[in-house]
Short mmCIF file of C-alpha atoms in Angstrom, two decimals:
data_model
loop_
_atom_site.label_atom_id
_atom_site.label_comp_id
_atom_site.label_asym_id
_atom_site.label_seq_id
_atom_site.Cartn_x
_atom_site.Cartn_y
_atom_site.Cartn_z
CA UNK A 758 -11.27 -9.33 9.20
CA UNK A 759 -7.49 -9.53 9.36
CA UNK A 760 -6.00 -6.58 11.21
CA UNK A 761 -2.70 -4.75 11.19
CA UNK A 762 -2.28 -2.30 14.05
CA UNK A 763 0.06 0.65 14.33
CA UNK A 764 0.26 3.57 16.72
CA UNK A 765 -0.68 6.62 14.68
CA UNK A 766 1.76 8.90 16.48
CA UNK A 767 3.19 11.36 15.87
CA UNK A 768 6.42 9.88 17.10
CA UNK A 769 8.96 12.64 17.64
CA UNK A 770 12.68 11.92 17.87
CA UNK A 771 15.68 14.24 17.81
CA UNK A 772 18.03 14.18 14.85
CA UNK A 773 20.61 11.41 15.22
CA UNK A 774 18.48 9.31 17.56
CA UNK A 775 17.00 5.86 16.93
CA UNK A 776 13.36 5.80 15.88
CA UNK A 777 11.42 2.66 16.74
CA UNK A 778 8.19 1.92 14.89
CA UNK A 779 5.96 -0.97 15.87
CA UNK A 780 3.28 -3.08 14.22
CA UNK A 781 1.16 -6.00 15.37
CA UNK A 782 -0.95 -8.29 13.20
CA UNK A 783 -3.80 -10.66 13.92
CA UNK A 784 -3.42 -13.42 11.32
CA UNK A 785 -0.98 -16.12 12.39
CA UNK A 786 -0.90 -17.36 8.80
CA UNK A 787 0.74 -14.15 7.59
CA UNK A 788 3.90 -14.92 5.70
CA UNK A 789 5.65 -11.72 4.67
CA UNK A 790 5.96 -8.29 6.19
CA UNK A 791 6.73 -4.98 4.60
CA UNK A 792 7.51 -1.43 5.62
CA UNK A 793 6.55 1.41 3.32
CA UNK A 794 7.38 5.08 3.71
CA UNK A 795 4.94 7.72 2.56
CA UNK A 796 5.68 11.40 2.40
CA UNK A 797 2.74 13.76 2.66
CA UNK A 798 0.80 13.86 -0.62
CA UNK A 799 2.99 11.21 -2.22
CA UNK A 800 2.62 7.51 -2.93
CA UNK A 801 4.01 4.81 -0.65
CA UNK A 802 7.46 3.42 -1.41
CA UNK A 803 8.87 0.14 -0.14
CA UNK A 804 11.84 0.44 2.21
CA UNK A 805 12.13 -2.97 3.87
CA UNK A 806 10.67 -6.46 3.82
CA UNK A 807 11.20 -9.42 6.10
CA UNK A 808 10.04 -13.04 5.94
CA UNK A 809 11.89 -14.85 8.73
CA UNK A 810 12.02 -14.40 12.47
CA UNK A 811 14.85 -12.20 13.67
CA UNK A 812 16.48 -9.05 12.37
CA UNK A 813 17.18 -7.82 8.88
CA UNK A 814 19.41 -4.81 8.33
CA UNK A 815 19.63 -2.51 5.33
CA UNK A 816 21.74 0.59 5.85
CA UNK A 817 20.22 2.66 8.64
CA UNK A 818 17.08 0.50 8.71
CA UNK A 819 16.53 -2.71 10.69
CA UNK A 820 13.34 -4.74 10.52
CA UNK A 821 12.59 -7.12 13.37
CA UNK A 822 10.07 -9.94 13.19
CA UNK A 823 8.66 -12.09 15.98
CA UNK A 824 6.02 -14.42 14.58
CA UNK A 825 5.23 -15.98 17.97
CA UNK A 826 4.26 -12.56 19.32
CA UNK A 827 2.82 -11.44 15.95
CA UNK A 828 4.95 -8.35 16.06
CA UNK A 829 7.12 -6.59 13.52
CA UNK A 830 9.13 -3.44 14.06
CA UNK A 831 11.30 -1.00 12.14
CA UNK A 832 14.31 0.72 13.66
CA UNK A 833 15.80 3.78 11.99
CA UNK A 834 19.29 4.63 13.25
CA UNK A 835 20.80 8.10 13.03
CA UNK A 836 17.41 9.60 12.21
CA UNK A 837 17.46 12.50 9.77
CA UNK A 838 14.87 15.22 9.12
CA UNK A 839 14.34 13.60 5.69
CA UNK A 840 13.05 10.50 7.50
CA UNK A 841 10.02 12.51 8.63
CA UNK A 842 7.13 10.71 6.97
CA UNK A 843 4.37 8.22 7.66
CA UNK A 844 5.52 4.61 7.89
CA UNK A 845 3.08 1.93 6.80
CA UNK A 846 3.30 -1.68 7.92
CA UNK A 847 1.91 -4.23 5.46
CA UNK A 848 1.29 -7.93 5.92
CA UNK A 849 0.93 -10.51 3.16
CA UNK A 850 -1.42 -13.40 3.56
CA UNK A 851 -2.31 -16.15 1.16
CA UNK A 852 -6.07 -16.40 0.72
CA UNK A 853 -8.22 -18.72 -1.33
CA UNK A 854 -8.10 -16.22 -4.15
CA UNK A 855 -4.39 -15.62 -3.99
CA UNK A 856 -2.09 -13.21 -2.25
CA UNK A 857 -3.33 -10.14 -0.42
CA UNK A 858 -1.64 -7.23 1.30
CA UNK A 859 -3.24 -5.63 4.35
CA UNK A 860 -1.88 -2.27 5.47
CA UNK A 861 -1.84 -0.66 8.88
CA UNK A 862 -2.99 2.94 9.23
CA UNK A 863 0.59 4.16 9.56
CA UNK A 864 2.77 5.88 12.16
CA UNK A 865 3.78 9.47 11.58
CA UNK A 866 7.44 10.08 12.39
CA UNK A 867 8.85 13.55 13.02
CA UNK A 868 12.60 13.98 13.25
CA UNK A 869 13.41 17.26 14.96
CA UNK A 870 16.53 19.36 14.50
CA UNK B 229 11.79 3.99 -16.70
CA UNK B 230 9.83 1.40 -14.71
CA UNK B 231 6.67 3.02 -13.48
CA UNK B 232 2.97 2.92 -12.73
CA UNK B 233 0.96 5.75 -14.22
CA UNK B 234 -2.50 6.94 -13.30
CA UNK B 235 -4.81 9.39 -14.97
CA UNK B 236 -6.23 11.78 -14.14
CA UNK B 237 -4.20 12.95 -11.15
CA UNK B 238 -6.97 15.21 -9.91
CA UNK B 239 -10.68 15.03 -10.62
CA UNK B 240 -13.68 16.93 -9.34
CA UNK B 241 -17.02 15.52 -10.44
CA UNK B 242 -20.67 15.41 -9.44
CA UNK B 243 -22.76 12.66 -7.95
CA UNK B 244 -23.88 10.06 -10.46
CA UNK B 245 -21.59 10.97 -13.34
CA UNK B 246 -19.71 7.85 -14.44
CA UNK B 247 -15.95 8.09 -14.42
CA UNK B 248 -12.91 5.93 -15.10
CA UNK B 249 -9.47 6.24 -13.59
CA UNK B 250 -6.83 4.58 -15.73
CA UNK B 251 -3.81 2.71 -14.46
CA UNK B 252 -0.95 1.37 -16.55
CA UNK B 253 2.35 -0.33 -15.68
CA UNK B 254 5.36 -1.08 -17.88
CA UNK B 255 7.03 -3.73 -15.72
CA UNK B 256 5.15 -6.75 -17.05
CA UNK B 257 3.72 -7.35 -13.57
CA UNK B 258 1.00 -9.93 -13.17
CA UNK B 259 -0.48 -8.45 -9.97
CA UNK B 260 -2.29 -5.13 -9.93
CA UNK B 261 -4.39 -3.54 -7.25
CA UNK B 262 -6.44 -0.47 -6.40
CA UNK B 263 -6.44 1.17 -2.98
CA UNK B 264 -8.17 4.14 -1.47
CA UNK B 265 -6.59 6.15 1.29
CA UNK B 266 -8.62 8.15 3.78
CA UNK B 267 -7.45 10.00 6.91
CA UNK B 268 -7.37 7.69 9.90
CA UNK B 269 -8.30 4.64 7.83
CA UNK B 270 -5.07 4.00 5.97
CA UNK B 271 -4.81 2.18 2.67
CA UNK B 272 -7.75 -0.05 1.96
CA UNK B 273 -7.82 -2.43 -0.97
CA UNK B 274 -10.70 -2.03 -3.42
CA UNK B 275 -10.00 -4.68 -6.05
CA UNK B 276 -7.02 -6.66 -7.18
CA UNK B 277 -6.06 -8.77 -10.17
CA UNK B 278 -3.68 -11.70 -10.24
CA UNK B 279 -3.49 -11.72 -14.04
CA UNK B 280 -5.41 -10.94 -17.22
CA UNK B 281 -9.15 -11.64 -16.82
CA UNK B 282 -8.64 -12.57 -13.14
CA UNK B 283 -10.00 -10.03 -10.67
CA UNK B 284 -11.21 -10.25 -7.09
CA UNK B 285 -12.72 -8.01 -4.45
CA UNK B 286 -10.65 -6.41 -1.79
CA UNK B 287 -11.94 -4.99 1.48
CA UNK B 288 -14.06 -2.12 0.11
CA UNK B 289 -15.34 -3.03 -3.38
CA UNK B 290 -18.84 -1.52 -3.14
CA UNK B 291 -19.48 1.12 -5.78
CA UNK B 292 -16.47 0.21 -7.90
CA UNK B 293 -15.77 -1.97 -10.92
CA UNK B 294 -12.54 -3.04 -12.55
CA UNK B 295 -11.43 -4.90 -15.63
CA UNK B 296 -8.18 -6.52 -16.69
CA UNK B 297 -8.26 -7.13 -20.43
CA UNK B 298 -4.57 -6.44 -20.93
CA UNK B 299 -1.69 -7.19 -18.61
CA UNK B 300 -0.49 -3.60 -18.40
CA UNK B 301 -3.83 -1.87 -17.75
CA UNK B 302 -6.20 -2.01 -14.80
CA UNK B 303 -8.85 0.74 -14.94
CA UNK B 304 -11.06 1.61 -11.98
CA UNK B 305 -14.66 2.45 -12.88
CA UNK B 306 -17.15 4.35 -10.74
CA UNK B 307 -20.51 3.84 -12.41
CA UNK B 308 -22.41 6.27 -10.18
CA UNK B 309 -20.01 8.14 -7.90
CA UNK B 310 -21.20 9.36 -4.52
CA UNK B 311 -19.63 11.85 -2.08
CA UNK B 312 -18.40 9.03 0.18
CA UNK B 313 -16.09 7.99 -2.65
CA UNK B 314 -14.17 11.22 -2.30
CA UNK B 315 -10.68 9.95 -1.53
CA UNK B 316 -7.09 9.53 -2.68
CA UNK B 317 -6.76 6.52 -4.94
CA UNK B 318 -3.61 4.54 -5.64
CA UNK B 319 -2.94 1.88 -8.22
CA UNK B 320 -0.11 -0.58 -7.53
CA UNK B 321 1.54 -3.49 -9.28
CA UNK B 322 3.96 -6.25 -8.43
CA UNK B 323 5.16 -9.63 -9.56
CA UNK B 324 2.69 -12.33 -8.59
CA UNK B 325 5.05 -15.05 -7.50
CA UNK B 326 5.77 -15.76 -3.83
CA UNK B 327 7.02 -13.08 -1.51
CA UNK B 328 7.44 -10.57 -4.31
CA UNK B 329 3.72 -9.88 -4.16
CA UNK B 330 4.44 -7.46 -1.35
CA UNK B 331 7.04 -5.46 -3.22
CA UNK B 332 4.44 -3.24 -4.78
CA UNK B 333 5.12 -0.24 -6.95
CA UNK B 334 2.59 2.51 -6.50
CA UNK B 335 1.30 5.04 -8.96
CA UNK B 336 1.33 8.76 -8.09
CA UNK B 337 -2.27 8.77 -6.89
CA UNK B 338 -5.55 10.26 -8.07
CA UNK B 339 -7.31 12.72 -5.82
CA UNK B 340 -11.03 12.42 -6.46
CA UNK B 341 -13.69 14.78 -5.16
CA UNK B 342 -17.36 13.93 -5.68
CA UNK B 343 -19.73 16.84 -5.05
#
């Protein structure tokens, strides 16, 4: 069973600070990595994806991937109260039947005023 | 507007009464999937479909059926629902090619309670 691990939190950060969310995965064959944000009672929405080792920046968000360590992270700069949500890490693997996404259980982020 | 729709949004039913949750997407996506979300367990894949007439089991397929007769629709069928199927269900779709498989669009969710 392929696994994607996240700390459930809650992770509390003050407004304006950097929030750092982490994710580890067990399958070395994993090819693509995704971060979804989910507000309470709502559906997940994609915020970032990364395929190659290193950093990828999009506005206040930076995804970091280290395939050797099987580790992917999401940094949120200048955190805002509206960033308070659960962040889901997802990993894509190619199986015999095709592509498959495996999700972590999510990290709850609370941005405090 | 590009979207994934699910119906019903909320459903309370009784054990053993067959039900279907519909899912439809208007983005011409090849890939569609059903997930259930439970506290502490995250999103778990039930079934997925790579294209019309092509379906495969996810991680928790027991007690569920799906069909993919048209590209836009992917209904989830519970032939004999049980209380342990009480959950929040999401349908999702994406393009099938390459990395885009992970850029999934989710429906609004169906909250199912089985008494």
